[in-house]
PDB file of C-alpha atoms in Angstrom:
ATOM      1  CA  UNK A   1      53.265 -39.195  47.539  1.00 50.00           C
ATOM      2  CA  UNK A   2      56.397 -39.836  50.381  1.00 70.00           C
ATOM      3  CA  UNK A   3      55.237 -41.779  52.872  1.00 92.00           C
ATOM      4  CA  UNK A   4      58.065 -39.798  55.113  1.00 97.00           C
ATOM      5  CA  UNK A   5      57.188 -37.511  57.569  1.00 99.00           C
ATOM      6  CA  UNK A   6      56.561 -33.644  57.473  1.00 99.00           C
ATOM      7  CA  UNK A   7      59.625 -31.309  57.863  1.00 99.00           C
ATOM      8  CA  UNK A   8      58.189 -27.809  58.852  1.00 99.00           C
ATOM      9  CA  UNK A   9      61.127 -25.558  58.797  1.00 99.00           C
ATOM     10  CA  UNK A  10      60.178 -21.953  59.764  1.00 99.00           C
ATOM     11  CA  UNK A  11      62.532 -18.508  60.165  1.00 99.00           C
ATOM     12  CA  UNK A  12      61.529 -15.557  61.430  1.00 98.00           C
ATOM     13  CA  UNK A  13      62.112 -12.707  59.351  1.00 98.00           C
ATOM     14  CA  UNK A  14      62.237  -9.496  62.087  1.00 98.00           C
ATOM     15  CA  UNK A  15      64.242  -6.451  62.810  1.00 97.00           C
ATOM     16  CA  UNK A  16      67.090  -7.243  64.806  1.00 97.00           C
ATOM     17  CA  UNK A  17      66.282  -5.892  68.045  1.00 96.00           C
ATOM     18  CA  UNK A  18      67.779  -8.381  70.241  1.00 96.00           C
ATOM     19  CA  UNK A  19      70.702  -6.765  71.900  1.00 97.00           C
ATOM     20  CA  UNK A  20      68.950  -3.610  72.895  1.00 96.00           C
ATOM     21  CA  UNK A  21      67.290  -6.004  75.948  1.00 94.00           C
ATOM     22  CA  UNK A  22      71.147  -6.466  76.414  1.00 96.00           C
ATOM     23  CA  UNK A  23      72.382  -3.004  77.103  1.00 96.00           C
ATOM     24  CA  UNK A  24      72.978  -2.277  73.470  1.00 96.00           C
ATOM     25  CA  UNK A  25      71.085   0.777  71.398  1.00 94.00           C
ATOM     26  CA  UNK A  26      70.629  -0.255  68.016  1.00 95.00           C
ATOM     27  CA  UNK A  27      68.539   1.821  66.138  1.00 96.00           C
ATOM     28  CA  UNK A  28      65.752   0.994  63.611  1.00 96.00           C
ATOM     29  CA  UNK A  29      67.969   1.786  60.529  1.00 97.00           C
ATOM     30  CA  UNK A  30      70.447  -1.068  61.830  1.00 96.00           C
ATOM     31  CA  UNK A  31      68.347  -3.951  62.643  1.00 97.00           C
ATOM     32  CA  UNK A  32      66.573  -3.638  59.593  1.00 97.00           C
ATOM     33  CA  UNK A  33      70.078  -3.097  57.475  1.00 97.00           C
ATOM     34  CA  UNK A  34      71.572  -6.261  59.928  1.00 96.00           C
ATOM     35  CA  UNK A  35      67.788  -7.984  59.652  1.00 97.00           C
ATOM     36  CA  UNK A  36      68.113  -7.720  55.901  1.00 98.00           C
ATOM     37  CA  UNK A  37      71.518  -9.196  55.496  1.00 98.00           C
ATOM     38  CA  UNK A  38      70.313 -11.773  57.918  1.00 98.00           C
ATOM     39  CA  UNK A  39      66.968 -12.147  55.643  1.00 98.00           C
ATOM     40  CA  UNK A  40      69.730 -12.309  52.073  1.00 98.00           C
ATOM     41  CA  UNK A  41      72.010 -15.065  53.422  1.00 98.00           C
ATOM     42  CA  UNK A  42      69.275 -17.444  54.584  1.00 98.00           C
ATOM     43  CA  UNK A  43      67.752 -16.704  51.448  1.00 98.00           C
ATOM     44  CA  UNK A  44      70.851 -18.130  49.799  1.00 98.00           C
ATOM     45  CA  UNK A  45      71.363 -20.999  51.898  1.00 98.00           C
ATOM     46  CA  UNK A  46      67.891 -22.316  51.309  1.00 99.00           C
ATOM     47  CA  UNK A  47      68.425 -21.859  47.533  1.00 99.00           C
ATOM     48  CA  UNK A  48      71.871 -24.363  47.696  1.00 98.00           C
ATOM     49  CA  UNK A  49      69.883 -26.496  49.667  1.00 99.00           C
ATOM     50  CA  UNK A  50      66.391 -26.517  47.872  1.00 98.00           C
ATOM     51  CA  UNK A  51      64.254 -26.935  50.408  1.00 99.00           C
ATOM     52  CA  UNK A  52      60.814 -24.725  51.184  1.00 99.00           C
ATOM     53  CA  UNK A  53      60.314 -22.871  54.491  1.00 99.00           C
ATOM     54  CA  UNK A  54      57.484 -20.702  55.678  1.00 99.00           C
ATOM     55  CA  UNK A  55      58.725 -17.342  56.693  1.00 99.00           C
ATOM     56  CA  UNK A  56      56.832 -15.000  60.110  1.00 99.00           C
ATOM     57  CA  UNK A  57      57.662 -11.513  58.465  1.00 99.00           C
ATOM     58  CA  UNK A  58      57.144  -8.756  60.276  1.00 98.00           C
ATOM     59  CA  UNK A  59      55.792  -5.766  57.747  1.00 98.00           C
ATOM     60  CA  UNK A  60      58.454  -2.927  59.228  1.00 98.00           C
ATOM     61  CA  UNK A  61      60.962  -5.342  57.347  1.00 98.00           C
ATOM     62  CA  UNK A  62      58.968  -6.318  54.126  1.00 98.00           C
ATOM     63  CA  UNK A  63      57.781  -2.400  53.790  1.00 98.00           C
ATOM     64  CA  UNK A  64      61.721  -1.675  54.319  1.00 98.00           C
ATOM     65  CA  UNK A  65      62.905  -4.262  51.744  1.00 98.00           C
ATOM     66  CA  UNK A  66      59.986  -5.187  49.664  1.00 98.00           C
ATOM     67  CA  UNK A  67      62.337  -7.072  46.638  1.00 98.00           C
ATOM     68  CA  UNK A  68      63.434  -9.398  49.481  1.00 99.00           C
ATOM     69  CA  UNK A  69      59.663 -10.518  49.953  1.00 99.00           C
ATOM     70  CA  UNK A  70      58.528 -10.719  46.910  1.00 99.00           C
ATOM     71  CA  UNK A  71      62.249 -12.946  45.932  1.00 98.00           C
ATOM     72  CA  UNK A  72      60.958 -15.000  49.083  1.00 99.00           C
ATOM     73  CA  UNK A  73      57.783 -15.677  48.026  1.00 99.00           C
ATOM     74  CA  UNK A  74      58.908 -17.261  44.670  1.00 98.00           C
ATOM     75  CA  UNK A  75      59.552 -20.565  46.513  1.00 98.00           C
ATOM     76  CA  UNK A  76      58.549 -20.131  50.128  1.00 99.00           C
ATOM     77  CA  UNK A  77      55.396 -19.531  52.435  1.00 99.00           C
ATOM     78  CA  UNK A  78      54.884 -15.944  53.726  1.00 99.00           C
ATOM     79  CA  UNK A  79      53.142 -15.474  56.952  1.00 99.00           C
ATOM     80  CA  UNK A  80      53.471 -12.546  59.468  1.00 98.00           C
ATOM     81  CA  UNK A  81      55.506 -11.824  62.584  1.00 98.00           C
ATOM     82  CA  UNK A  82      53.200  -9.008  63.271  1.00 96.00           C
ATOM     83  CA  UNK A  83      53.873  -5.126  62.175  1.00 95.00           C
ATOM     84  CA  UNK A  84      56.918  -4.342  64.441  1.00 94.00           C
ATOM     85  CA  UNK A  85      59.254  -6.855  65.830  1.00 94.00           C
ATOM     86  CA  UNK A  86      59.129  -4.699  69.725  1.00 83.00           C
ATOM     87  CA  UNK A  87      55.402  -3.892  69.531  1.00 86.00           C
ATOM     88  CA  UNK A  88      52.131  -5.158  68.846  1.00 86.00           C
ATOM     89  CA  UNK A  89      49.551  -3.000  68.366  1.00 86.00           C
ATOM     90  CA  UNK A  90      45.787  -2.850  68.487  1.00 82.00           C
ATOM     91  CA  UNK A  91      45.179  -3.389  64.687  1.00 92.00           C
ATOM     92  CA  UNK A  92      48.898  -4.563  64.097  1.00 94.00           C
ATOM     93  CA  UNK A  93      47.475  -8.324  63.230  1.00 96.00           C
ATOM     94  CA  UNK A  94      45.317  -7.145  60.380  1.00 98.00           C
ATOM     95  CA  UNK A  95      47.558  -4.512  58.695  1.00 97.00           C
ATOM     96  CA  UNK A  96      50.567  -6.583  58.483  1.00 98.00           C
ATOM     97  CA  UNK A  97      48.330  -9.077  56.874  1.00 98.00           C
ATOM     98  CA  UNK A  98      47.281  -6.834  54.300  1.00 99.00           C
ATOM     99  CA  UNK A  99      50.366  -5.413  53.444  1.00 98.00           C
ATOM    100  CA  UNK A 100      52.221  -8.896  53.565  1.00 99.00           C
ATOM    101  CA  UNK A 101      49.525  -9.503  50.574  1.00 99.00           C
ATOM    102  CA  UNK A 102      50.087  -6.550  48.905  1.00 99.00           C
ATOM    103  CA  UNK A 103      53.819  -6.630  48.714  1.00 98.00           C
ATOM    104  CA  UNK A 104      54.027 -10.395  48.156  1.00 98.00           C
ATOM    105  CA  UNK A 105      51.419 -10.990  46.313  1.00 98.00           C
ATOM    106  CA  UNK A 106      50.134 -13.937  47.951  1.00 98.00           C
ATOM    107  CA  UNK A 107      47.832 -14.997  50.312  1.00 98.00           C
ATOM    108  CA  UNK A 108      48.329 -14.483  54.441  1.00 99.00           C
ATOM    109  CA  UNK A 109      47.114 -17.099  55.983  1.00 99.00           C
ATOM    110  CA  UNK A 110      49.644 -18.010  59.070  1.00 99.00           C
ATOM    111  CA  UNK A 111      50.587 -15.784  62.423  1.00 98.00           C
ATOM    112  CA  UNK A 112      53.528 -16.064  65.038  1.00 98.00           C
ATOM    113  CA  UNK A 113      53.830 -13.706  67.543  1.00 96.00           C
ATOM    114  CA  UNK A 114      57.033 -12.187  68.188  1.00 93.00           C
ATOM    115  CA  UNK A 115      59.074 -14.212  71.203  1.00 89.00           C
ATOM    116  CA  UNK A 116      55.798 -16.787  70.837  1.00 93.00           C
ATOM    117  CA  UNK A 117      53.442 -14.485  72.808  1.00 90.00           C
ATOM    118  CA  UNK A 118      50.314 -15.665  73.407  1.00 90.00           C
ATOM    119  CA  UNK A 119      47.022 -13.866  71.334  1.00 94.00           C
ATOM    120  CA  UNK A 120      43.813 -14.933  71.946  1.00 95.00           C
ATOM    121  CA  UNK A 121      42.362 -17.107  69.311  1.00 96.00           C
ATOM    122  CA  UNK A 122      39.131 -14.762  68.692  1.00 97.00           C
ATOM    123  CA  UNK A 123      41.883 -11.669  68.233  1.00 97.00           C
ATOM    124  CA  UNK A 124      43.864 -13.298  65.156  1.00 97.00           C
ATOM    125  CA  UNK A 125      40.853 -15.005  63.613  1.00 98.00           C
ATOM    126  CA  UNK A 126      39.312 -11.554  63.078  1.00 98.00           C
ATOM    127  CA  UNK A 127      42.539 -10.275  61.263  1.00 98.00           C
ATOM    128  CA  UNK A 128      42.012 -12.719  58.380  1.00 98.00           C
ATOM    129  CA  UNK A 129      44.245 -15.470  59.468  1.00 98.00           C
ATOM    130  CA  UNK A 130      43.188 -19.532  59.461  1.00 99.00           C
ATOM    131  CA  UNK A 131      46.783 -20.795  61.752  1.00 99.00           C
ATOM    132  CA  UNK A 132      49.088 -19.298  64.324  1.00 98.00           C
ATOM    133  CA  UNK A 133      51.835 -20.809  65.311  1.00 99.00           C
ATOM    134  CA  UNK A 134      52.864 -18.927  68.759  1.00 98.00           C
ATOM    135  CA  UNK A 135      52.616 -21.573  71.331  1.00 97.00           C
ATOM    136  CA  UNK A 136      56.008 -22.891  72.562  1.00 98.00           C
ATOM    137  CA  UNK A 137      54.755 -25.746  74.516  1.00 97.00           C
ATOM    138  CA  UNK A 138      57.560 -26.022  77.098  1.00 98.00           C
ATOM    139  CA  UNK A 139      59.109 -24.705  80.310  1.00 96.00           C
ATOM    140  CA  UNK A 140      61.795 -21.694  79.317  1.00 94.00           C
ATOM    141  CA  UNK A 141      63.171 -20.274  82.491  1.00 93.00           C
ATOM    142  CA  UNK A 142      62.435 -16.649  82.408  1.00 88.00           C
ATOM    143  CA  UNK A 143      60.328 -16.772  79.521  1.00 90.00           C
ATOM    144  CA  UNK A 144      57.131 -19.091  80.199  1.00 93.00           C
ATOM    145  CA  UNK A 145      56.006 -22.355  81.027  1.00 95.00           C
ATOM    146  CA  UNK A 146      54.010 -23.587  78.964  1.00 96.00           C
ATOM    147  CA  UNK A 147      54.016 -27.601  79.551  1.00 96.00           C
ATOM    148  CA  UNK A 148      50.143 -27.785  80.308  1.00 96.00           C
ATOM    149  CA  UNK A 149      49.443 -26.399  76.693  1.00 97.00           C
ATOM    150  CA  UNK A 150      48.719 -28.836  73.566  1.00 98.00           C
ATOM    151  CA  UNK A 151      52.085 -30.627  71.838  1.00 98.00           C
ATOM    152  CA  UNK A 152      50.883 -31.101  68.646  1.00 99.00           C
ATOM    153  CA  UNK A 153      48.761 -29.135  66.000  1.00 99.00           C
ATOM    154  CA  UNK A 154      44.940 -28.813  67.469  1.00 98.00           C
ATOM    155  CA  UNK A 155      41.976 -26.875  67.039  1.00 97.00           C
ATOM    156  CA  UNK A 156      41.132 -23.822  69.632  1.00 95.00           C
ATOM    157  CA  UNK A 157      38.122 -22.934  68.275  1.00 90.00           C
ATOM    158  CA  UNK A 158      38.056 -22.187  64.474  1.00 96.00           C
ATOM    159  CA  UNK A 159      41.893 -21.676  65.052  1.00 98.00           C
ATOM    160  CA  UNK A 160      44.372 -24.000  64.070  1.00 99.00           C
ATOM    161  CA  UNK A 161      47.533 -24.294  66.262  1.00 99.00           C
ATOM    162  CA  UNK A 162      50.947 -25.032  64.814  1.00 99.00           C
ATOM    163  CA  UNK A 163      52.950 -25.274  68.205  1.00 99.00           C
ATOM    164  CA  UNK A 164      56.552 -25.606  67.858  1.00 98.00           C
ATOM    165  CA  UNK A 165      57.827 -28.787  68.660  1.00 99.00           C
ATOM    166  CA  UNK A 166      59.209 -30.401  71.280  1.00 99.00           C
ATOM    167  CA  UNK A 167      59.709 -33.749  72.401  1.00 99.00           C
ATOM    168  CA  UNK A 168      56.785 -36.203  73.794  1.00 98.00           C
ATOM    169  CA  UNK A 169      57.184 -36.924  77.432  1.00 96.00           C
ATOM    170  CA  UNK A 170      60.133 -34.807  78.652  1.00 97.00           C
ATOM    171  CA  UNK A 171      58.949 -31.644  76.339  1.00 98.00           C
ATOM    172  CA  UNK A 172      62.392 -31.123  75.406  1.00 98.00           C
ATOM    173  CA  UNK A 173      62.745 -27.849  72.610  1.00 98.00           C
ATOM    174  CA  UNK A 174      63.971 -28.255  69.711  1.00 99.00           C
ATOM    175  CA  UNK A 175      64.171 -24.512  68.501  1.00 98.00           C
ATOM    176  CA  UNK A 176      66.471 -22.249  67.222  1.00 98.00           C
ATOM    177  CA  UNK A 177      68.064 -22.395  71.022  1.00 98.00           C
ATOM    178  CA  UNK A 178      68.296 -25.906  71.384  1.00 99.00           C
ATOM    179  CA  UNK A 179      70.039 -26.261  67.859  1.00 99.00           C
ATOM    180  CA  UNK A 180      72.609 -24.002  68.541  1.00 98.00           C
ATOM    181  CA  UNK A 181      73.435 -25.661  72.450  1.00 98.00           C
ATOM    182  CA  UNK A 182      72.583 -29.248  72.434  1.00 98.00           C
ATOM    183  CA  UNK A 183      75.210 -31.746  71.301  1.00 98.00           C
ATOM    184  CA  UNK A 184      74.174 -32.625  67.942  1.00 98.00           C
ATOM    185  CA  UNK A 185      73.723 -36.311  69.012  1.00 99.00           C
ATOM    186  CA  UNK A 186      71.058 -35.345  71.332  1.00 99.00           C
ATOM    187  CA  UNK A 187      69.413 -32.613  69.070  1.00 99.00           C
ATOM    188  CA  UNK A 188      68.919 -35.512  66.484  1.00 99.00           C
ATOM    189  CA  UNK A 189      67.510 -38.000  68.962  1.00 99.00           C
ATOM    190  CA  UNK A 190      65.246 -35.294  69.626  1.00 99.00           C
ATOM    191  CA  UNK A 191      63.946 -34.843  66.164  1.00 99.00           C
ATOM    192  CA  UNK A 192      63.763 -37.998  65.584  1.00 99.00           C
ATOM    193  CA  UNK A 193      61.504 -38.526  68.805  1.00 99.00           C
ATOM    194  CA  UNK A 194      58.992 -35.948  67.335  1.00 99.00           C
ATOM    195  CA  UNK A 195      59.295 -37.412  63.743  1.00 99.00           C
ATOM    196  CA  UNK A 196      58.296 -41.094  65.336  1.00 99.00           C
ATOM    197  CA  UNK A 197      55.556 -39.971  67.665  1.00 99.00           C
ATOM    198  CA  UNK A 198      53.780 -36.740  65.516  1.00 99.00           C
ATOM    199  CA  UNK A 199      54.877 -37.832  61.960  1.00 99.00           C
ATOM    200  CA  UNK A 200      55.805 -34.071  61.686  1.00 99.00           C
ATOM    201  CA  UNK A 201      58.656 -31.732  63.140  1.00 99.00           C
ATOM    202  CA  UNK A 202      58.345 -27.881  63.781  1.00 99.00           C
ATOM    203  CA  UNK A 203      61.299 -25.966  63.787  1.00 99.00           C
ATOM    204  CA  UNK A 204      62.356 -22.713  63.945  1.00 99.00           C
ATOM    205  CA  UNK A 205      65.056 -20.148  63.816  1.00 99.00           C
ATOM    206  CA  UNK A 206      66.462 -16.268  62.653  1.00 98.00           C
ATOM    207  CA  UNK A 207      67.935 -15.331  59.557  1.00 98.00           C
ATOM    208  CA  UNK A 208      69.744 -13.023  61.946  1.00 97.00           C
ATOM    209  CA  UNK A 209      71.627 -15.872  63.514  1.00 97.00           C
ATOM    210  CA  UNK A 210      73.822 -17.180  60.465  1.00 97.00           C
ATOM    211  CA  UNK A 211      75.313 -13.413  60.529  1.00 97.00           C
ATOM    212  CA  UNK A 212      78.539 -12.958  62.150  1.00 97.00           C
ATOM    213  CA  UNK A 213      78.145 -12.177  65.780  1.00 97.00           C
ATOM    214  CA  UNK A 214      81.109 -11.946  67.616  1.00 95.00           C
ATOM    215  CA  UNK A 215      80.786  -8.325  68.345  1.00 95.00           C
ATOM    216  CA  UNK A 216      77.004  -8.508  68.930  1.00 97.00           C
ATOM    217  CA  UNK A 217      75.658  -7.336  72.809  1.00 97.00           C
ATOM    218  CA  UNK A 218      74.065 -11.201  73.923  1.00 98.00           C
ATOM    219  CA  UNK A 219      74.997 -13.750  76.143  1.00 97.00           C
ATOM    220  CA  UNK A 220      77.235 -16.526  74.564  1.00 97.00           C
ATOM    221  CA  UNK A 221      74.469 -19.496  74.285  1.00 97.00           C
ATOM    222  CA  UNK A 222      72.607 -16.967  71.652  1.00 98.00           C
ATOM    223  CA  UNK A 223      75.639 -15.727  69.721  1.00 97.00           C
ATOM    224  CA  UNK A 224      77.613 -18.923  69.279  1.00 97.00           C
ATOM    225  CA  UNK A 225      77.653 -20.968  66.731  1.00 98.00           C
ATOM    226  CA  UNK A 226      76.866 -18.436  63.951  1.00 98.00           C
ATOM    227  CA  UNK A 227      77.933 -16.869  60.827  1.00 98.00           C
ATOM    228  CA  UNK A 228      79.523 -19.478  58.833  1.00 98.00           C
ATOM    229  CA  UNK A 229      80.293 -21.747  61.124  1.00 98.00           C
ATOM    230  CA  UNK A 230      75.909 -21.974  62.227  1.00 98.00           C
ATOM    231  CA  UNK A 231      75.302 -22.069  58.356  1.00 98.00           C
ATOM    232  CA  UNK A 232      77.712 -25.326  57.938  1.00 99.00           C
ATOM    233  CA  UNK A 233      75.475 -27.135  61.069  1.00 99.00           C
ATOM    234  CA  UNK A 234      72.850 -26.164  59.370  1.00 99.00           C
ATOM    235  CA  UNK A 235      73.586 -27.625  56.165  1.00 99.00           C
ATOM    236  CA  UNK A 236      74.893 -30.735  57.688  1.00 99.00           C
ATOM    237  CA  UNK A 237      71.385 -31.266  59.387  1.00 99.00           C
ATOM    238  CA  UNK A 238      69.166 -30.206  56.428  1.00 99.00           C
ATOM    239  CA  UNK A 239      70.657 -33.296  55.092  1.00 99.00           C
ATOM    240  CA  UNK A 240      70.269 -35.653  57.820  1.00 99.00           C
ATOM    241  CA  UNK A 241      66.861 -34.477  58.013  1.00 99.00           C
ATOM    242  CA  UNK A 242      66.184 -35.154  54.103  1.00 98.00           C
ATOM    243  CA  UNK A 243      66.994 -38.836  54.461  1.00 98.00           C
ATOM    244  CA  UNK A 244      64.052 -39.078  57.333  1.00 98.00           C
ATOM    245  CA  UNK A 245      61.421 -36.034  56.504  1.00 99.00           C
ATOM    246  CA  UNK A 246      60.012 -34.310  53.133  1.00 99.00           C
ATOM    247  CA  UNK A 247      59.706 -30.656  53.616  1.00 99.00           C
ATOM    248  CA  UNK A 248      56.832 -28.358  53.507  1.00 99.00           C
ATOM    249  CA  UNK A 249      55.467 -24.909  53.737  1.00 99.00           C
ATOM    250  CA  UNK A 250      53.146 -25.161  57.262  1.00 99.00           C
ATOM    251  CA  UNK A 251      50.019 -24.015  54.872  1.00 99.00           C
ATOM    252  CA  UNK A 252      50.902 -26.910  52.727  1.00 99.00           C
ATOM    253  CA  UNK A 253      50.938 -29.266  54.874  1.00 99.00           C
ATOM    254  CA  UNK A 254      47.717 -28.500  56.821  1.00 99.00           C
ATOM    255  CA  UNK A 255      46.100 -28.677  53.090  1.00 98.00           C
ATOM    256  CA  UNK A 256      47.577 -32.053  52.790  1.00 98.00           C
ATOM    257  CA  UNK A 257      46.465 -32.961  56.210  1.00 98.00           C
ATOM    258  CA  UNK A 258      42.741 -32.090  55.912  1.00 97.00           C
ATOM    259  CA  UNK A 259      42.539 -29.295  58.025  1.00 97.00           C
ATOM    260  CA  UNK A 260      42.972 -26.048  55.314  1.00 96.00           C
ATOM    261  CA  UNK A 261      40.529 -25.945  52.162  1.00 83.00           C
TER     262      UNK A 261
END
């Protein structure tokens, strides 16, 4: 057994809806064609780089591309993004449960709501699941503030809690966001910082991002890096992180950790 810390490395696998809050009008056939290629390329990178992820699928994508989730479920964790990426409906937590199972064949067991909404605890217990993982502990102007919520993983009633990670003290993120705008000095620091204090990291980003993006309708700090030139980072990090973290599915771990049967 490594005595190294816990790498949790998470995408979320969702319809490309983004520019439409942008002024664009993509329709539902295009994000889930450019949420697909997304989906195919990380697929691919993971595979050169052998290393395990859990991946927040929303059913509108797995019912749209099925072969994709049952290829991802060969060597990754499935969990669900809800049924839509835009909506969630009453009854949305359950069915994209079930059908996650059905397509993939596996068992359902995580949750992230889609831009880390908050659900209560009592809601996604009753659709079947044991973890979510949709608290972003951290002040994101225009988004929330959530700096008076729980850091690390923790209990709200039966419920386990997976927040994403950020740094102790100054609550600095270290998603998706943060990868793509910090200097890469400072993003490490920052892992590292989590790695030392929580013996775990939990990170998070879109397949969608490591598509080219140059002509896509959103503000600079989300488009750039990407395509290519994101997927090299992101290769260059998976192996810095490998030298200080072993990897894991976030069911996995919380098996390993006591806290899942």
């Amino acid at each position: 057994m490594s005595n190294l810390p816990t790498a949790l490395l998470s995408f979320d696998i969702e319809e490309f809806d983004s520019p439409n809050a942008y002024g664009a009008n993509l329709d539902h056939a295009e994000q889930l064609a450019q949420g697909c290629r997304g989906w195919e390329r990380t697929l691919k990178l993971l595979e050169e780089l052998a290393v395990p992820a859990t991946f927040f699928t929303t059913a509108a994508i797995a019912n749209h591309a099925p072969e994709l989730l049952r290829k991802s479920a060969v060597k990754h964790e499935i969990a669900s993004h809800g049924f839509h990426h835009a909506t969630l409906a009453v009854g949305d937590l359950q069915s994209s449960r079930e059908l996650l199972e059905r397509l993939s064949g596996t068992p359902v067991l995580g949750f992230r709501r889609a831009r880390m909404e908050e659900t209560a605890p009592e809601t996604i217990l009753s659709a079947g699941y044991r973890w979510d993982s949709s608290i972003h502990p951290v002040w994101l102007p225009g988004r929330y503030n959530n700096r008076h919520m729980p850091r690390t993983i923790h209990r709200r009633s039966a419920l386990i809690e997976v927040p994403a990670s950020a740094t102790p003290n100054l609550r600095l993120p270290v998603f998706w966001l943060a990868f793509k705008n910090y200097p890469q000095c400072l993003y490490r620091r920052c892992i590292e910082r989590c790695l030392a204090r929580d013996r775990y990291v939990n990170v998070y980003f879109h397949p969608w991002e490591f598509m080219n993006l140059s002509s896509a309708r959103l503000p600079r700090y989300m488009r750039h890096p990407c395509g290519e030139q994101l997927c090299d980072r992101f290769a260059d990090f998976i192996g810095w992180l490998r030298t200080r973290a072993a990897f894991s599915p976030i069911s996995n771990y919380l098996a390993r950790e006591g806290m899942l049967p």
